[in-house]
Amino acid sequence: MHPLSNPLYKRSLEESDPVLWSQQDLQALVVPGPDPYVSPRGRVPVITHRWPMERIMERLQVMNRHEHSERDIILKIFDLIDFYMRTVGDDRQISVQNHGSRELKVNGESFAIPFHLGCDVDGITVFQLTDSVVRYEERRQLIPDLAASPKKSFAAHDGIYETHVIYPTSTYKKLVVLTGWVPSTTITALKEGHETIEPIILSREVIDVPSKPRCDWNEIDLYQIIAGFIDAGARALALKPWEL
């Protein structure tokens, strides 16, 4: 992949705020990846205490934007994912935590990238969940969210970090799973304001929000994907390709 001109080169610190990045800036940073793309899957654990998740799924089955607030719907999705990812951690006998906000540094200045939920495996970020429907529809923050991953994200080969962001569509009945492959040189170029930059490769998969508690949970895409992300994080932790 050939280097691209850095659209943020010689920007002022104020102009470097990711909220102000234009659609042209974002397009200049990204090239499309595999399409269609299938996110990595993992084994769905046997869940003995199903009722908390069943109740949430039952509520999600009847909730809609016409009769319920967006905040109430997204909180149910957050609760479901938070409960499930901890269940996967217990099954794998590893520590799975929900971390707080991240920051992105551009041209030496820090900018907050808010996430409402982030899944860490022993400190290794494996995916982020955000309710930023408005931000994405306004074409803001999509690339900053992917590029904000620290070096404790799990790494692919040749210094390319694989990072995941999940967010709902405007109906809250579907989830978009974004996978970005971010070269370590790109993160450095953004931080230090280099003239050229390696592109971010971006792919996505659209899946259903789980809302049928009586179905076979082993076949639910979201549960398979979260298990796959956590398993990949655990493998990366075992390899320790970075300095913790």
mmCIF file of C-alpha atoms in Angstrom:
data_model
loop_
_atom_site.group_PDB
_atom_site.id
_atom_site.type_symbol
_atom_site.label_atom_id
_atom_site.label_comp_id
_atom_site.label_asym_id
_atom_site.label_seq_id
_atom_site.Cartn_x
_atom_site.Cartn_y
_atom_site.Cartn_z
ATOM 1 C CA MET A 1 0.000 0.000 0.000
ATOM 2 C CA HIS A 2 1.461 3.333 -1.072
ATOM 3 C CA PRO A 3 1.699 6.220 1.443
ATOM 4 C CA LEU A 4 -0.863 9.012 1.119
ATOM 5 C CA SER A 5 -0.586 12.731 1.768
ATOM 6 C CA ASN A 6 -1.510 13.436 5.388
ATOM 7 C CA PRO A 7 -4.614 15.682 5.244
ATOM 8 C CA LEU A 8 -3.776 17.014 8.718
ATOM 9 C CA TYR A 9 -0.226 18.012 7.830
ATOM 10 C CA LYS A 10 0.612 21.488 9.137
ATOM 11 C CA ARG A 11 -2.865 21.967 10.580
ATOM 12 C CA SER A 12 -3.125 24.117 13.673
ATOM 13 C CA LEU A 13 -3.879 22.292 16.927
ATOM 14 C CA GLU A 14 -7.396 23.706 16.879
ATOM 15 C CA GLU A 15 -7.960 22.420 13.342
ATOM 16 C CA SER A 16 -6.612 19.015 14.375
ATOM 17 C CA ASP A 17 -9.611 18.371 16.633
ATOM 18 C CA PRO A 18 -11.154 15.189 15.143
ATOM 19 C CA VAL A 19 -14.643 16.691 15.503
ATOM 20 C CA LEU A 20 -13.638 19.214 12.823
ATOM 21 C CA TRP A 21 -12.267 16.666 10.363
ATOM 22 C CA SER A 22 -14.081 16.956 7.057
ATOM 23 C CA GLN A 23 -15.397 14.151 4.880
ATOM 24 C CA GLN A 24 -12.448 14.817 2.557
ATOM 25 C CA ASP A 25 -10.038 14.352 5.483
ATOM 26 C CA LEU A 26 -11.613 11.001 6.328
ATOM 27 C CA GLN A 27 -11.637 9.807 2.741
ATOM 28 C CA ALA A 28 -7.964 10.727 2.461
ATOM 29 C CA LEU A 29 -7.107 8.454 5.400
ATOM 30 C CA VAL A 30 -9.029 5.331 4.392
ATOM 31 C CA VAL A 31 -9.080 2.688 1.704
ATOM 32 C CA PRO A 32 -11.826 0.043 1.598
ATOM 33 C CA GLY A 33 -11.020 -3.435 2.831
ATOM 34 C CA PRO A 34 -12.620 -6.811 2.086
ATOM 35 C CA ASP A 35 -16.301 -6.561 1.118
ATOM 36 C CA PRO A 36 -18.273 -8.430 2.181
ATOM 37 C CA TYR A 37 -16.355 -8.996 5.407
ATOM 38 C CA VAL A 38 -17.090 -11.645 8.034
ATOM 39 C CA SER A 39 -15.805 -10.764 11.505
ATOM 40 C CA PRO A 40 -13.943 -13.479 13.432
ATOM 41 C CA ARG A 41 -16.237 -15.820 15.372
ATOM 42 C CA GLY A 42 -15.739 -17.711 18.618
ATOM 43 C CA ARG A 43 -17.489 -20.341 20.703
ATOM 44 C CA VAL A 44 -20.552 -19.103 22.568
ATOM 45 C CA PRO A 45 -20.263 -20.358 26.165
ATOM 46 C CA VAL A 46 -22.931 -22.271 28.037
ATOM 47 C CA ILE A 47 -24.802 -19.597 29.994
ATOM 48 C CA THR A 48 -26.388 -20.995 33.141
ATOM 49 C CA HIS A 49 -27.885 -17.741 34.427
ATOM 50 C CA ARG A 50 -29.728 -16.681 31.291
ATOM 51 C CA TRP A 51 -32.573 -14.665 32.772
ATOM 52 C CA PRO A 52 -30.838 -11.235 32.874
ATOM 53 C CA MET A 53 -29.985 -11.498 29.181
ATOM 54 C CA GLU A 54 -33.373 -13.010 28.332
ATOM 55 C CA ARG A 55 -35.170 -10.077 29.946
ATOM 56 C CA ILE A 56 -33.040 -7.575 28.028
ATOM 57 C CA MET A 57 -33.605 -9.413 24.741
ATOM 58 C CA GLU A 58 -37.356 -9.512 25.380
ATOM 59 C CA ARG A 59 -37.359 -5.752 25.904
ATOM 60 C CA LEU A 60 -35.290 -5.173 22.761
ATOM 61 C CA GLN A 61 -37.822 -7.241 20.822
ATOM 62 C CA VAL A 62 -40.607 -4.721 21.503
ATOM 63 C CA MET A 63 -38.650 -1.477 21.820
ATOM 64 C CA ASN A 64 -38.625 0.948 18.895
ATOM 65 C CA ARG A 65 -37.763 4.581 18.230
ATOM 66 C CA HIS A 66 -41.424 5.598 17.929
ATOM 67 C CA GLU A 67 -42.421 4.520 21.434
ATOM 68 C CA HIS A 68 -39.131 4.525 23.332
ATOM 69 C CA SER A 69 -36.263 6.953 23.705
ATOM 70 C CA GLU A 70 -33.018 6.253 21.887
ATOM 71 C CA ARG A 71 -31.223 6.438 25.241
ATOM 72 C CA ASP A 72 -33.379 3.664 26.716
ATOM 73 C CA ILE A 73 -32.809 1.408 23.709
ATOM 74 C CA ILE A 74 -29.051 1.894 23.566
ATOM 75 C CA LEU A 75 -28.732 1.331 27.312
ATOM 76 C CA LYS A 76 -30.396 -2.052 26.884
ATOM 77 C CA ILE A 77 -27.933 -2.917 24.129
ATOM 78 C CA PHE A 78 -25.036 -1.790 26.339
ATOM 79 C CA ASP A 79 -26.298 -3.838 29.280
ATOM 80 C CA LEU A 80 -26.684 -6.928 27.095
ATOM 81 C CA ILE A 81 -23.174 -6.673 25.657
ATOM 82 C CA ASP A 82 -21.609 -5.806 29.021
ATOM 83 C CA PHE A 83 -23.217 -8.818 30.723
ATOM 84 C CA TYR A 84 -22.326 -11.156 27.862
ATOM 85 C CA MET A 85 -18.680 -10.134 27.489
ATOM 86 C CA ARG A 86 -18.132 -10.718 31.219
ATOM 87 C CA THR A 87 -19.802 -14.108 30.849
ATOM 88 C CA VAL A 88 -17.367 -14.995 28.062
ATOM 89 C CA GLY A 89 -14.488 -13.874 30.301
ATOM 90 C CA ASP A 90 -15.683 -16.132 33.135
ATOM 91 C CA ASP A 91 -15.981 -19.037 30.705
ATOM 92 C CA ARG A 92 -12.452 -18.447 29.359
ATOM 93 C CA GLN A 93 -11.119 -17.782 32.890
ATOM 94 C CA ILE A 94 -9.646 -14.451 31.859
ATOM 95 C CA SER A 95 -10.211 -10.900 33.082
ATOM 96 C CA VAL A 96 -12.646 -8.978 30.870
ATOM 97 C CA GLN A 97 -13.277 -5.377 31.907
ATOM 98 C CA ASN A 98 -15.275 -2.394 30.710
ATOM 99 C CA HIS A 99 -12.874 0.537 30.427
ATOM 100 C CA GLY A 100 -13.529 4.267 30.223
ATOM 101 C CA SER A 101 -12.906 6.883 27.557
ATOM 102 C CA ARG A 102 -9.915 7.008 25.245
ATOM 103 C CA GLU A 103 -7.995 9.969 23.942
ATOM 104 C CA LEU A 104 -6.531 10.570 20.514
ATOM 105 C CA LYS A 105 -3.393 12.661 20.109
ATOM 106 C CA VAL A 106 -3.019 14.643 16.904
ATOM 107 C CA ASN A 107 -0.106 16.996 16.286
ATOM 108 C CA GLY A 108 0.803 16.702 19.960
ATOM 109 C CA GLU A 109 -2.647 17.719 21.249
ATOM 110 C CA SER A 110 -5.038 15.355 23.084
ATOM 111 C CA PHE A 111 -8.702 15.113 22.148
ATOM 112 C CA ALA A 112 -11.304 13.020 23.969
ATOM 113 C CA ILE A 113 -12.939 10.174 22.066
ATOM 114 C CA PRO A 114 -15.891 9.118 24.247
ATOM 115 C CA PHE A 115 -16.879 5.454 24.353
ATOM 116 C CA HIS A 116 -19.730 4.214 26.467
ATOM 117 C CA LEU A 117 -18.349 0.691 26.641
ATOM 118 C CA GLY A 118 -14.985 -0.800 25.811
ATOM 119 C CA CYS A 119 -13.975 -4.424 26.194
ATOM 120 C CA ASP A 120 -10.501 -5.104 27.634
ATOM 121 C CA VAL A 121 -8.922 -8.513 28.097
ATOM 122 C CA ASP A 122 -6.293 -8.092 30.823
ATOM 123 C CA GLY A 123 -5.733 -4.541 29.590
ATOM 124 C CA ILE A 124 -5.812 -5.422 25.873
ATOM 125 C CA THR A 125 -8.523 -3.502 24.020
ATOM 126 C CA VAL A 126 -10.540 -5.894 21.836
ATOM 127 C CA PHE A 127 -13.521 -3.775 20.806
ATOM 128 C CA GLN A 128 -15.371 -0.526 21.481
ATOM 129 C CA LEU A 129 -19.130 0.060 21.592
ATOM 130 C CA THR A 130 -20.518 3.546 21.044
ATOM 131 C CA ASP A 131 -23.959 5.043 20.512
ATOM 132 C CA SER A 132 -22.599 7.669 18.144
ATOM 133 C CA VAL A 133 -25.278 7.338 15.491
ATOM 134 C CA VAL A 134 -25.426 11.105 15.058
ATOM 135 C CA ARG A 135 -21.644 11.406 14.850
ATOM 136 C CA TYR A 136 -21.458 8.758 12.157
ATOM 137 C CA GLU A 137 -24.399 10.151 10.219
ATOM 138 C CA GLU A 138 -22.652 13.512 10.329
ATOM 139 C CA ARG A 139 -19.503 11.711 9.134
ATOM 140 C CA ARG A 140 -17.576 12.617 12.264
ATOM 141 C CA GLN A 141 -15.214 10.567 14.380
ATOM 142 C CA LEU A 142 -15.419 7.325 12.412
ATOM 143 C CA ILE A 143 -11.732 7.243 11.604
ATOM 144 C CA PRO A 144 -10.615 8.868 14.882
ATOM 145 C CA ASP A 145 -12.448 6.115 16.760
ATOM 146 C CA LEU A 146 -10.461 3.482 14.907
ATOM 147 C CA ALA A 147 -7.160 5.332 15.048
ATOM 148 C CA ALA A 148 -7.467 6.065 18.771
ATOM 149 C CA SER A 149 -6.564 2.525 19.785
ATOM 150 C CA PRO A 150 -3.445 2.464 21.948
ATOM 151 C CA LYS A 151 -0.580 0.039 21.477
ATOM 152 C CA LYS A 152 -2.326 -2.300 23.870
ATOM 153 C CA SER A 153 -4.805 -3.136 21.138
ATOM 154 C CA PHE A 154 -4.018 -6.548 19.774
ATOM 155 C CA ALA A 155 -1.675 -6.407 16.821
ATOM 156 C CA ALA A 156 -1.784 -8.150 13.502
ATOM 157 C CA HIS A 157 1.362 -8.896 11.510
ATOM 158 C CA ASP A 158 3.969 -6.346 10.450
ATOM 159 C CA GLY A 159 3.032 -3.671 12.966
ATOM 160 C CA ILE A 160 -0.583 -3.318 11.841
ATOM 161 C CA TYR A 161 -3.080 -3.003 14.664
ATOM 162 C CA GLU A 162 -6.525 -4.520 14.264
ATOM 163 C CA THR A 163 -9.258 -2.572 16.013
ATOM 164 C CA HIS A 164 -13.041 -2.884 16.206
ATOM 165 C CA VAL A 165 -15.863 -0.415 16.771
ATOM 166 C CA ILE A 166 -19.513 -1.461 17.135
ATOM 167 C CA TYR A 167 -22.405 0.979 16.835
ATOM 168 C CA PRO A 168 -26.146 0.736 16.133
ATOM 169 C CA THR A 169 -27.894 1.854 12.989
ATOM 170 C CA SER A 170 -30.517 4.581 13.253
ATOM 171 C CA THR A 171 -33.290 1.996 13.802
ATOM 172 C CA TYR A 172 -31.427 0.331 16.699
ATOM 173 C CA LYS A 173 -32.376 -3.046 15.213
ATOM 174 C CA LYS A 174 -28.988 -3.605 13.562
ATOM 175 C CA LEU A 175 -25.381 -3.227 14.655
ATOM 176 C CA VAL A 176 -22.487 -2.204 12.438
ATOM 177 C CA VAL A 177 -19.241 -3.984 13.258
ATOM 178 C CA LEU A 178 -16.316 -1.966 11.901
ATOM 179 C CA THR A 179 -12.892 -3.533 11.586
ATOM 180 C CA GLY A 180 -9.968 -1.247 10.938
ATOM 181 C CA TRP A 181 -6.389 -2.216 10.197
ATOM 182 C CA VAL A 182 -4.273 0.687 11.404
ATOM 183 C CA PRO A 183 -0.502 0.722 10.717
ATOM 184 C CA SER A 184 1.569 1.778 13.723
ATOM 185 C CA THR A 185 3.243 4.295 11.406
ATOM 186 C CA THR A 186 -0.153 5.926 10.827
ATOM 187 C CA ILE A 187 -0.682 6.468 14.547
ATOM 188 C CA THR A 188 2.800 8.000 14.766
ATOM 189 C CA ALA A 189 2.139 10.207 11.712
ATOM 190 C CA LEU A 190 -1.118 11.490 13.221
ATOM 191 C CA LYS A 191 0.542 12.209 16.551
ATOM 192 C CA GLU A 192 3.581 13.940 15.097
ATOM 193 C CA GLY A 193 2.078 15.572 11.998
ATOM 194 C CA HIS A 194 4.072 13.785 9.280
ATOM 195 C CA GLU A 195 3.665 14.874 5.663
ATOM 196 C CA THR A 196 2.708 11.393 4.438
ATOM 197 C CA ILE A 197 0.684 8.644 6.059
ATOM 198 C CA GLU A 198 -0.108 4.974 5.529
ATOM 199 C CA PRO A 199 -3.847 4.478 4.861
ATOM 200 C CA ILE A 200 -6.269 2.854 7.272
ATOM 201 C CA ILE A 201 -8.053 -0.161 5.780
ATOM 202 C CA LEU A 202 -11.705 -0.379 6.778
ATOM 203 C CA SER A 203 -14.306 -3.139 6.460
ATOM 204 C CA ARG A 204 -17.713 -3.581 8.007
ATOM 205 C CA GLU A 205 -20.349 -6.199 8.753
ATOM 206 C CA VAL A 206 -23.989 -5.511 9.640
ATOM 207 C CA ILE A 207 -25.698 -7.889 12.099
ATOM 208 C CA ASP A 208 -28.958 -8.060 14.046
ATOM 209 C CA VAL A 209 -29.403 -6.770 17.583
ATOM 210 C CA PRO A 210 -30.239 -9.960 19.548
ATOM 211 C CA SER A 211 -33.941 -9.847 20.423
ATOM 212 C CA LYS A 212 -35.166 -13.462 20.294
ATOM 213 C CA PRO A 213 -34.389 -15.089 23.648
ATOM 214 C CA ARG A 214 -35.937 -18.432 22.635
ATOM 215 C CA CYS A 215 -33.627 -18.977 19.666
ATOM 216 C CA ASP A 216 -30.387 -20.958 19.676
ATOM 217 C CA TRP A 217 -27.902 -18.552 21.260
ATOM 218 C CA ASN A 218 -25.015 -20.413 19.651
ATOM 219 C CA GLU A 219 -26.229 -19.041 16.304
ATOM 220 C CA ILE A 220 -26.439 -15.370 17.352
ATOM 221 C CA ASP A 221 -23.896 -13.406 15.319
ATOM 222 C CA LEU A 222 -23.185 -10.794 18.001
ATOM 223 C CA TYR A 223 -22.429 -13.437 20.625
ATOM 224 C CA GLN A 224 -20.140 -15.319 18.237
ATOM 225 C CA ILE A 225 -18.322 -12.117 17.262
ATOM 226 C CA ILE A 226 -17.751 -10.888 20.824
ATOM 227 C CA ALA A 227 -16.453 -14.345 21.775
ATOM 228 C CA GLY A 228 -14.146 -14.238 18.749
ATOM 229 C CA PHE A 229 -12.832 -10.776 19.661
ATOM 230 C CA ILE A 230 -12.149 -11.838 23.240
ATOM 231 C CA ASP A 231 -10.427 -15.050 22.125
ATOM 232 C CA ALA A 232 -8.222 -13.047 19.742
ATOM 233 C CA GLY A 233 -7.343 -10.660 22.579
ATOM 234 C CA ALA A 234 -6.406 -13.572 24.809
ATOM 235 C CA ARG A 235 -4.166 -15.031 22.093
ATOM 236 C CA ALA A 236 -2.490 -11.677 21.594
ATOM 237 C CA LEU A 237 -1.935 -11.379 25.327
ATOM 238 C CA ALA A 238 -0.198 -14.759 25.325
ATOM 239 C CA LEU A 239 2.091 -13.631 22.509
ATOM 240 C CA LYS A 240 2.811 -10.232 24.131
ATOM 241 C CA PRO A 241 4.072 -8.511 20.953
ATOM 242 C CA TRP A 242 4.409 -5.174 22.771
ATOM 243 C CA GLU A 243 5.816 -3.859 26.009
ATOM 244 C CA LEU A 244 3.091 -3.773 28.658
#
